[in-house]
PDB file of C-alpha atoms in Angstrom:
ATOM      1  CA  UNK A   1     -17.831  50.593   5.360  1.00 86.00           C
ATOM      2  CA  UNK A   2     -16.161  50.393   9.075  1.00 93.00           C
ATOM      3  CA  UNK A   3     -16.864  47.377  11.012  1.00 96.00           C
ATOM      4  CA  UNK A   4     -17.801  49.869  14.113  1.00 98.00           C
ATOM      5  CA  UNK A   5     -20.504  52.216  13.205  1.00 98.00           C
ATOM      6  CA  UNK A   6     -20.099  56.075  14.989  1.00 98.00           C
ATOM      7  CA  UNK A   7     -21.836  58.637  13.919  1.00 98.00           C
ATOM      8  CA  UNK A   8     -20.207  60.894  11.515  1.00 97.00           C
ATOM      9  CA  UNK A   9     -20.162  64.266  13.697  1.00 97.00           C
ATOM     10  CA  UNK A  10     -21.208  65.362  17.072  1.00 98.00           C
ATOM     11  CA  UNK A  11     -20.961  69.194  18.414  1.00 97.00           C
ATOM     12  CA  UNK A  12     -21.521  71.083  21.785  1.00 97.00           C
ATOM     13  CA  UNK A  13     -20.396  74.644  23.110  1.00 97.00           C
ATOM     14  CA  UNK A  14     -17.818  75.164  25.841  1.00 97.00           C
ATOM     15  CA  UNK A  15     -18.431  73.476  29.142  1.00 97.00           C
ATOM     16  CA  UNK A  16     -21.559  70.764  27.475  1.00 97.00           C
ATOM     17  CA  UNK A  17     -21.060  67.320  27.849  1.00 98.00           C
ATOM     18  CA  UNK A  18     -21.047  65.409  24.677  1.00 98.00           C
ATOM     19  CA  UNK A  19     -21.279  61.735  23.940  1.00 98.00           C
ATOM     20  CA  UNK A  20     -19.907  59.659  20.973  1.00 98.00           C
ATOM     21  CA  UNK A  21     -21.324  56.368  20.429  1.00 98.00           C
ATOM     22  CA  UNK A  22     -19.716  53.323  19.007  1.00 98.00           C
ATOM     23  CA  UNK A  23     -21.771  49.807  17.760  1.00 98.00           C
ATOM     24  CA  UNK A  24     -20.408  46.850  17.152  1.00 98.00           C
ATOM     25  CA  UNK A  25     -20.898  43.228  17.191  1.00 98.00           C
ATOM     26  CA  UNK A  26     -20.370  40.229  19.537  1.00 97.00           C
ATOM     27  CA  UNK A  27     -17.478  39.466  17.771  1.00 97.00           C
ATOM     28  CA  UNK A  28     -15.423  42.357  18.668  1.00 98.00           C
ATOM     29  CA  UNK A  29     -17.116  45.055  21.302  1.00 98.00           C
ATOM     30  CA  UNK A  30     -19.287  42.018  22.711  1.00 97.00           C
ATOM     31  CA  UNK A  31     -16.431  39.802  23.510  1.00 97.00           C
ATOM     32  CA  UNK A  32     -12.873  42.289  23.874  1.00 97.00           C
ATOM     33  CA  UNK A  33     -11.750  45.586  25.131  1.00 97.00           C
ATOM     34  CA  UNK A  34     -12.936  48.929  23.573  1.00 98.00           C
ATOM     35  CA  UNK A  35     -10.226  51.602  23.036  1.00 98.00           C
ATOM     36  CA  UNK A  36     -11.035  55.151  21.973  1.00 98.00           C
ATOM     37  CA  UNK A  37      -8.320  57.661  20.300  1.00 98.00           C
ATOM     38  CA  UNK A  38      -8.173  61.887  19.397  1.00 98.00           C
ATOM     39  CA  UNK A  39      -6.878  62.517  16.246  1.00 98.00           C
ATOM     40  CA  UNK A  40      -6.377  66.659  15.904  1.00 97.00           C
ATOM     41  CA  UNK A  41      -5.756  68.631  12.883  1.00 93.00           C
ATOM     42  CA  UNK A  42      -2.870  66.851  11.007  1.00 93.00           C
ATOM     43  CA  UNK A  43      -1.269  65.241  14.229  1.00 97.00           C
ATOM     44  CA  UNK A  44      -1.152  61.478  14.807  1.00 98.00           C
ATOM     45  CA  UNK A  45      -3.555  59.811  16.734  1.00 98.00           C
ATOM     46  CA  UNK A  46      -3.270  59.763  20.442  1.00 97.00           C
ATOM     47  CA  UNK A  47      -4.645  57.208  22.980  1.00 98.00           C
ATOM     48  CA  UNK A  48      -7.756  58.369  25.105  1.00 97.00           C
ATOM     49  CA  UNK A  49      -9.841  55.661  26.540  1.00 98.00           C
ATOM     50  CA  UNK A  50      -8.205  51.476  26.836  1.00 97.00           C
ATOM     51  CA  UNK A  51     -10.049  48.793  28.194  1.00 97.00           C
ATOM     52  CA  UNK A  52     -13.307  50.164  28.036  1.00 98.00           C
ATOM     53  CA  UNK A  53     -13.014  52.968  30.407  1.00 98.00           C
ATOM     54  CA  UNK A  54      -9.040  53.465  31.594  1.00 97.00           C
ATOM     55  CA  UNK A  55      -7.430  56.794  31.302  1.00 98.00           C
ATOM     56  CA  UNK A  56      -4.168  56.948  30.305  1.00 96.00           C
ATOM     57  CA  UNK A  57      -1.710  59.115  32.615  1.00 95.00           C
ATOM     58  CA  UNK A  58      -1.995  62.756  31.540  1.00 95.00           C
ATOM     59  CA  UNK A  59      -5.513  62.616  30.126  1.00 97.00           C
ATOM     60  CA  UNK A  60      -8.152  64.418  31.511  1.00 97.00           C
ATOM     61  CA  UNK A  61     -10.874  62.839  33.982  1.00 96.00           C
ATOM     62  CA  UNK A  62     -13.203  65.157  31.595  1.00 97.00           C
ATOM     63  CA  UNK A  63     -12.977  62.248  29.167  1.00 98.00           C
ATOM     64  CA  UNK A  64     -14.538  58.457  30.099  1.00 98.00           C
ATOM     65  CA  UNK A  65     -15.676  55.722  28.281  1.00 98.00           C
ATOM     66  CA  UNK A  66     -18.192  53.101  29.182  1.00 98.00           C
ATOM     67  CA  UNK A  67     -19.193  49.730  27.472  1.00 98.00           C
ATOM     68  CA  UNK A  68     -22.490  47.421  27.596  1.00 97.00           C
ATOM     69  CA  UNK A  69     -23.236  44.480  25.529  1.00 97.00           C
ATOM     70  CA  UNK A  70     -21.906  45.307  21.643  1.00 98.00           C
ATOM     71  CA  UNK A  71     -21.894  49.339  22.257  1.00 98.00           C
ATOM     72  CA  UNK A  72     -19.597  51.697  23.598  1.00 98.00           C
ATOM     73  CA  UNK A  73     -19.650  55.351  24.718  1.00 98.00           C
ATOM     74  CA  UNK A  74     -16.765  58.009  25.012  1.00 98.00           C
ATOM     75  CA  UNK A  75     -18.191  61.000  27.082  1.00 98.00           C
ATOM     76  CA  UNK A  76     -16.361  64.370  27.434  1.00 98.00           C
ATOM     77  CA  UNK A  77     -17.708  66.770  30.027  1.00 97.00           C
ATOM     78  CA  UNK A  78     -16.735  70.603  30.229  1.00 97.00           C
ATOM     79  CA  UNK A  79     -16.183  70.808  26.572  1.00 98.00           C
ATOM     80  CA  UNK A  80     -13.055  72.768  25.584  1.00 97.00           C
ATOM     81  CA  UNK A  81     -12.127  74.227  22.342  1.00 97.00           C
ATOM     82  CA  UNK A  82      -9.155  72.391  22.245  1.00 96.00           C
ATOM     83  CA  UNK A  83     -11.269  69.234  22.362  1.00 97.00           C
ATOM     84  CA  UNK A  84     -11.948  69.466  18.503  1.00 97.00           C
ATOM     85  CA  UNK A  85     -10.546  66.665  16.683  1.00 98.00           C
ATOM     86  CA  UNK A  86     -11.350  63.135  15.376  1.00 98.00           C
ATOM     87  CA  UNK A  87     -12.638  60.348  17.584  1.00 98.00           C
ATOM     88  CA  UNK A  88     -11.962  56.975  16.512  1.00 98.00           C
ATOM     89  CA  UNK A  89     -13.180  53.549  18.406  1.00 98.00           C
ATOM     90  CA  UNK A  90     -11.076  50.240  17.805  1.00 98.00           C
ATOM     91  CA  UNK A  91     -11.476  46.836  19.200  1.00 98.00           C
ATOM     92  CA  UNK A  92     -10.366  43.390  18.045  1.00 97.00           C
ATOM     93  CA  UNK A  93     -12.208  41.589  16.294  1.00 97.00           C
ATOM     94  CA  UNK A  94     -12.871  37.487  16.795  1.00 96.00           C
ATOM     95  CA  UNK A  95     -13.916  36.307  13.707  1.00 97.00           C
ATOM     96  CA  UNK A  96     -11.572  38.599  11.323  1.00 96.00           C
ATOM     97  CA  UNK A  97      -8.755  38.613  13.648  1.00 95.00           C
ATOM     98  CA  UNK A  98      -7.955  41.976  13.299  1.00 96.00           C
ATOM     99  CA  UNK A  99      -8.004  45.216  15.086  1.00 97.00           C
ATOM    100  CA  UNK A 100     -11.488  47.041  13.837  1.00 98.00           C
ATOM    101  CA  UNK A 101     -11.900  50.882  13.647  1.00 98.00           C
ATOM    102  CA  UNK A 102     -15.271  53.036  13.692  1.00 98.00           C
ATOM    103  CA  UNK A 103     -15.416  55.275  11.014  1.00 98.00           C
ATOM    104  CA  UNK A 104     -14.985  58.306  13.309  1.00 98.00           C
ATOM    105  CA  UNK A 105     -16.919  61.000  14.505  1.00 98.00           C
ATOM    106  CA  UNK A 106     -15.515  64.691  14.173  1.00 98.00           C
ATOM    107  CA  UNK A 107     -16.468  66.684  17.003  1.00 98.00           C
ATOM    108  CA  UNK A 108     -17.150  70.516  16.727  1.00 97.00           C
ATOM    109  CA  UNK A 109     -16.822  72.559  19.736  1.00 97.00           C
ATOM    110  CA  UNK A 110     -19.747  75.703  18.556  1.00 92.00           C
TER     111      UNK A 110
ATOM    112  CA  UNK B   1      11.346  59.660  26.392  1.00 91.00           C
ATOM    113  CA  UNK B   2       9.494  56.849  24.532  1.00 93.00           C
ATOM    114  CA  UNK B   3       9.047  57.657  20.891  1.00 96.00           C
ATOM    115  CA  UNK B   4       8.840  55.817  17.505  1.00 98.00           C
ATOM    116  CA  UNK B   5      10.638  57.840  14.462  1.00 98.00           C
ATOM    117  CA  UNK B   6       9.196  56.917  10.767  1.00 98.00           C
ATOM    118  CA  UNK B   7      10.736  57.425   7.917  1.00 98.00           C
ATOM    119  CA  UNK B   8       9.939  60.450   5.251  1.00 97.00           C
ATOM    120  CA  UNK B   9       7.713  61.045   2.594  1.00 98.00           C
ATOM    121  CA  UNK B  10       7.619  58.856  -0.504  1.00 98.00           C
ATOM    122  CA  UNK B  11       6.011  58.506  -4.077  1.00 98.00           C
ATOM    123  CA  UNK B  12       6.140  55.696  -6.175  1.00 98.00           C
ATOM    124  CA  UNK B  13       4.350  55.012  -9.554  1.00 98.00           C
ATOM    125  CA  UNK B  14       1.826  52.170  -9.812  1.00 98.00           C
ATOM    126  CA  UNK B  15       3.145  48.621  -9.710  1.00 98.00           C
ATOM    127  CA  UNK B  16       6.008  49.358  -7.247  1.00 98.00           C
ATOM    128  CA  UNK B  17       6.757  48.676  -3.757  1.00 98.00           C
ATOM    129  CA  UNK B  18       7.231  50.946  -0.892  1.00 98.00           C
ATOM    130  CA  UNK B  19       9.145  50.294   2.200  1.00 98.00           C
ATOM    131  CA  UNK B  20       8.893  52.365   5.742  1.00 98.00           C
ATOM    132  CA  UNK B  21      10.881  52.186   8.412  1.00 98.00           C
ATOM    133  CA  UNK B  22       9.797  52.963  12.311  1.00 98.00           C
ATOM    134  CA  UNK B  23      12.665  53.588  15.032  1.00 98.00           C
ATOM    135  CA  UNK B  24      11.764  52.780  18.354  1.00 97.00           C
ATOM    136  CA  UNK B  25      13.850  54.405  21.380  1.00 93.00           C
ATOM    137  CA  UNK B  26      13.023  55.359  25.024  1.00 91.00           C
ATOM    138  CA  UNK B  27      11.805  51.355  25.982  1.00 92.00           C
ATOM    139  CA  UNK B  28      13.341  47.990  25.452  1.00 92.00           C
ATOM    140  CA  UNK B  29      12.549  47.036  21.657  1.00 93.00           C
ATOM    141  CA  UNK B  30      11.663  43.733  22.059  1.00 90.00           C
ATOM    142  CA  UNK B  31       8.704  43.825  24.863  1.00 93.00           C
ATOM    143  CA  UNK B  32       6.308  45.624  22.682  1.00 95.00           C
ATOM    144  CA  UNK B  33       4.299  44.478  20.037  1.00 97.00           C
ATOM    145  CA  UNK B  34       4.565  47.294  16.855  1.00 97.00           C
ATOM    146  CA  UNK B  35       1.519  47.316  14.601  1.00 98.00           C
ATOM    147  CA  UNK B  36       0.896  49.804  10.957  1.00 98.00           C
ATOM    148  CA  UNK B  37      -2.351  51.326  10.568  1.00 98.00           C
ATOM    149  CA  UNK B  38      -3.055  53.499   7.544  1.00 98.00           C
ATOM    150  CA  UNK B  39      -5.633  56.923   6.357  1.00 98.00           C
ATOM    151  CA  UNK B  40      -6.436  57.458   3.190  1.00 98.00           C
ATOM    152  CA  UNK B  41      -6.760  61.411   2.768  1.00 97.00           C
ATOM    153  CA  UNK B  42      -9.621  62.355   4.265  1.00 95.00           C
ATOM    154  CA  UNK B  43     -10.760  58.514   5.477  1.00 97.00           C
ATOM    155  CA  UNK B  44     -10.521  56.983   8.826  1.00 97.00           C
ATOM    156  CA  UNK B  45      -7.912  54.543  10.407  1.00 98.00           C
ATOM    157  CA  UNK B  46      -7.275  50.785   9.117  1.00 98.00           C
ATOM    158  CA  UNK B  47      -5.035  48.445  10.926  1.00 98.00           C
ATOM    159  CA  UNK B  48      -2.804  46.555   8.465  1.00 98.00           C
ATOM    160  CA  UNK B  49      -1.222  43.879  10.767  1.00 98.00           C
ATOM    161  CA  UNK B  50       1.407  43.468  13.754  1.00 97.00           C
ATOM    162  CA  UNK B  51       4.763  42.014  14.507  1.00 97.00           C
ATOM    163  CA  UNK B  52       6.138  40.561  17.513  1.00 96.00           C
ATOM    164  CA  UNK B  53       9.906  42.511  17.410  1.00 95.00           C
ATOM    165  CA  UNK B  54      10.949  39.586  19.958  1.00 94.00           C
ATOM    166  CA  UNK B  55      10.488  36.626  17.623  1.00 92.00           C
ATOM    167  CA  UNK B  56      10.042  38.663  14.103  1.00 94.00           C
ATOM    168  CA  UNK B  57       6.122  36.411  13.694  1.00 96.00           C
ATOM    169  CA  UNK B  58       3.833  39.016  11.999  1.00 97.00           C
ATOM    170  CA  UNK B  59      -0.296  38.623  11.511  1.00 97.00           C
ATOM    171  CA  UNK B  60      -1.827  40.855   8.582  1.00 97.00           C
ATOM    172  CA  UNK B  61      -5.102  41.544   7.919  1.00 97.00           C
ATOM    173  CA  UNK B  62      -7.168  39.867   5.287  1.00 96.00           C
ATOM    174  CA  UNK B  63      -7.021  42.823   2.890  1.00 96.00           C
ATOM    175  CA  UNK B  64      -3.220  43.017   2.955  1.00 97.00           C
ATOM    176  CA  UNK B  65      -2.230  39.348   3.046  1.00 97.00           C
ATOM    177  CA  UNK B  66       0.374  38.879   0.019  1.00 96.00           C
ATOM    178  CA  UNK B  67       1.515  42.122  -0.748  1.00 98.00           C
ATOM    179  CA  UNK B  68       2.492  43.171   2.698  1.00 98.00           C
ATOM    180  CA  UNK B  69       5.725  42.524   4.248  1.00 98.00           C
ATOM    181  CA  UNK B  70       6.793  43.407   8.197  1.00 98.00           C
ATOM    182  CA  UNK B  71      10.114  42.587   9.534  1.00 98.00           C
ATOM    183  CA  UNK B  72      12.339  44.068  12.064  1.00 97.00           C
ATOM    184  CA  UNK B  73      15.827  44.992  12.931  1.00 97.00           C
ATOM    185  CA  UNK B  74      16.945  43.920  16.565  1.00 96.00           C
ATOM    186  CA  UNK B  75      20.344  45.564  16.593  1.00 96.00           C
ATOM    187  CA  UNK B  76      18.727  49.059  15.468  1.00 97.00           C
ATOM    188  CA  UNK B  77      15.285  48.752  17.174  1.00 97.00           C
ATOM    189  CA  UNK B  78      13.602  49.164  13.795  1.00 98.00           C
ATOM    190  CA  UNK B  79      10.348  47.883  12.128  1.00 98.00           C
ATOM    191  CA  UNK B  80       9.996  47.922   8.744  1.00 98.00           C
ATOM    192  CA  UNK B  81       6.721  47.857   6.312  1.00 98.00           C
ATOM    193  CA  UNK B  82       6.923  47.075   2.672  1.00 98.00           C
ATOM    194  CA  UNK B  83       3.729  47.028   0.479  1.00 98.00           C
ATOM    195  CA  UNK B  84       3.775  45.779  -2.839  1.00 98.00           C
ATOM    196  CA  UNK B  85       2.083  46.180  -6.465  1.00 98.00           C
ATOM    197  CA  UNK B  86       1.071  49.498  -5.456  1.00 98.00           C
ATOM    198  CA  UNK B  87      -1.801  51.193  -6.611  1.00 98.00           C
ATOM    199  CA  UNK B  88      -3.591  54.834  -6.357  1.00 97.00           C
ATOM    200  CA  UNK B  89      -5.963  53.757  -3.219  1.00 97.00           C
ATOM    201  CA  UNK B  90      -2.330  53.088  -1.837  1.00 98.00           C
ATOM    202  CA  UNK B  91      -1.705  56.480  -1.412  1.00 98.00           C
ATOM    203  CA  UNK B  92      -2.403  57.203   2.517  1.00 98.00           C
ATOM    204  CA  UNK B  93      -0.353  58.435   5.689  1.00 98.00           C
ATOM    205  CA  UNK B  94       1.062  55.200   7.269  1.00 98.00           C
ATOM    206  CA  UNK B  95       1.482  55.100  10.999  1.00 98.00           C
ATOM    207  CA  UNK B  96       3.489  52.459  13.191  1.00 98.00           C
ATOM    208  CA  UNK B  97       2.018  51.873  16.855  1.00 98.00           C
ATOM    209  CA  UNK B  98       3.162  50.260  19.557  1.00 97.00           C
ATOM    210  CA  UNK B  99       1.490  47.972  22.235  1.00 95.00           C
ATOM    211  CA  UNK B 100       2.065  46.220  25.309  1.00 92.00           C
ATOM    212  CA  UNK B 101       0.455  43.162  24.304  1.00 90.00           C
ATOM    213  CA  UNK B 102      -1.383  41.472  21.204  1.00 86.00           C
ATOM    214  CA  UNK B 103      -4.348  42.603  21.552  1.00 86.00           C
ATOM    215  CA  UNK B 104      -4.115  45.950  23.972  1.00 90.00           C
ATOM    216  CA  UNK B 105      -4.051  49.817  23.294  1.00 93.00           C
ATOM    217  CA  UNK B 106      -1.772  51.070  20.608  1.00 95.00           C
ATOM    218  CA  UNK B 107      -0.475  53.403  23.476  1.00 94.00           C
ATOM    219  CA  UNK B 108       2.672  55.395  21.277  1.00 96.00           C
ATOM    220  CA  UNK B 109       2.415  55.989  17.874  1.00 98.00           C
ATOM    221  CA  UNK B 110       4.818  57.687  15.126  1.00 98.00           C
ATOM    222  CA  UNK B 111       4.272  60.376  13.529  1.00 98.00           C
ATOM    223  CA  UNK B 112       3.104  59.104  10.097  1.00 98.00           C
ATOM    224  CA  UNK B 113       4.688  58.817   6.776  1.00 98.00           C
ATOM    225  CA  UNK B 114       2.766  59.994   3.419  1.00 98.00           C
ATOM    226  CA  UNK B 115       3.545  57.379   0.301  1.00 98.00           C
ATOM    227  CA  UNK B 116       2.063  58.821  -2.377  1.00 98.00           C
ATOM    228  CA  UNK B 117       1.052  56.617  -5.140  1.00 98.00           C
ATOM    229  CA  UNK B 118       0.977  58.248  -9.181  1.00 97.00           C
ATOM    230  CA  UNK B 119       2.243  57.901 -12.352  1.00 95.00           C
TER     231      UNK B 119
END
């Protein structure tokens, strides 16, 4: 059972937008930064979203994140087939003090 | 360029310890924290602890305090991981990550290393 709840899958076809949602508590999403990572097929996870809605250089503006209260969103517009893969929230938590993953959500491109 | 480099595959029987290794290169060693985060096969990421390669102090999580072990090598820009008393819901691909502060992105990571766990 993940501290951060996401849903277990989420799908769209080429060029939808598609949003992944992320709940937590005030103890970790309510109080610190959100950070959201892709995971493909067999590859190590890769940084997408940090502190709550930054891009990292070379990542696509089709990919944002937003945060309000103890949730958190990760949004991809103009979904691409190569946008398949594992998304994965994190965020430290307060009262473990510890980094906390969601679950993660495997998005299908149809 | 900025990479970390993990050490290979291993498999261990029940009861033993397992020790990985994670060579950083492209950045200066010491200004980044280096945490391990693990996947079971098929399960999602869990974040095992962090070290501070500066002054070698490490935090672990709850779950892994006492059998896990993080250290570092200054003159090689490794970080090391050893888990103890090993057992089959061991077995998992173990990842080092780096990040800029305590508490901020894990912005590079390696590229795993499966430890197997079976007798």
């Amino acid at each position: 059972q993940s501290v951060l709840t996401q849903p277990p899958s989420a799908s769209g076809t080429p060029g939808q937008r598609v949003t992944i949602s992320c709940s937590g508590s005030s103890s970790n999403i309510g109080s610190n930064y959100v950070y959201w990572y892709q995971q493909l097929p067999g590859t190590a996870p890769k940084l997408l979203i940090y502190r709550n809605n930054q891009r990292p250089s070379g990542v696509p503006d089709r990919f944002s994140g937003s945060k309000s209260g103890t949730s958190a969103s990760l949004a991809i517009s103009g979904l691409r087939s190569e946008d398949e893969a594992d998304y994965y929230c994190a965020a430290w938590d307060d009262s473990l003090s510890a980094v906390v993953f969601g679950g993660g959500t495997k998005l299908t491109v149809l | 360029q900025v990479q970390l480099v993990q050490s290979g595959a291993e498999v261990k029987k029940p009861g033993a310890s397992v020790k990985v290794s994670c060579k950083a290169s492209g950045y200066t060693f010491t200004s980044y924290y280096m945490h391990w985060v693990r996947q079971a096969p098929g399960q999602g990421l869990e974040w095992m602890g962090i070290i501070n390669p500066s002054g070698g102090s490490t935090s672990y999580a709850q779950k892994f305090q006492g059998r896990v072990t993080m250290t570092r090598d200054t003159s090689t820009s490794t970080v090391y991981m050893e888990l103890s008393s090993l057992r089959s819901e061991d077995t998992a691909v173990y990842y080092c990550a780096s990040s800029r502060t305590f508490h901020d992105a894990f912005d590079i990571w390696g590229q795993g290393t499966m430890v197997t766990v079976s007798s």
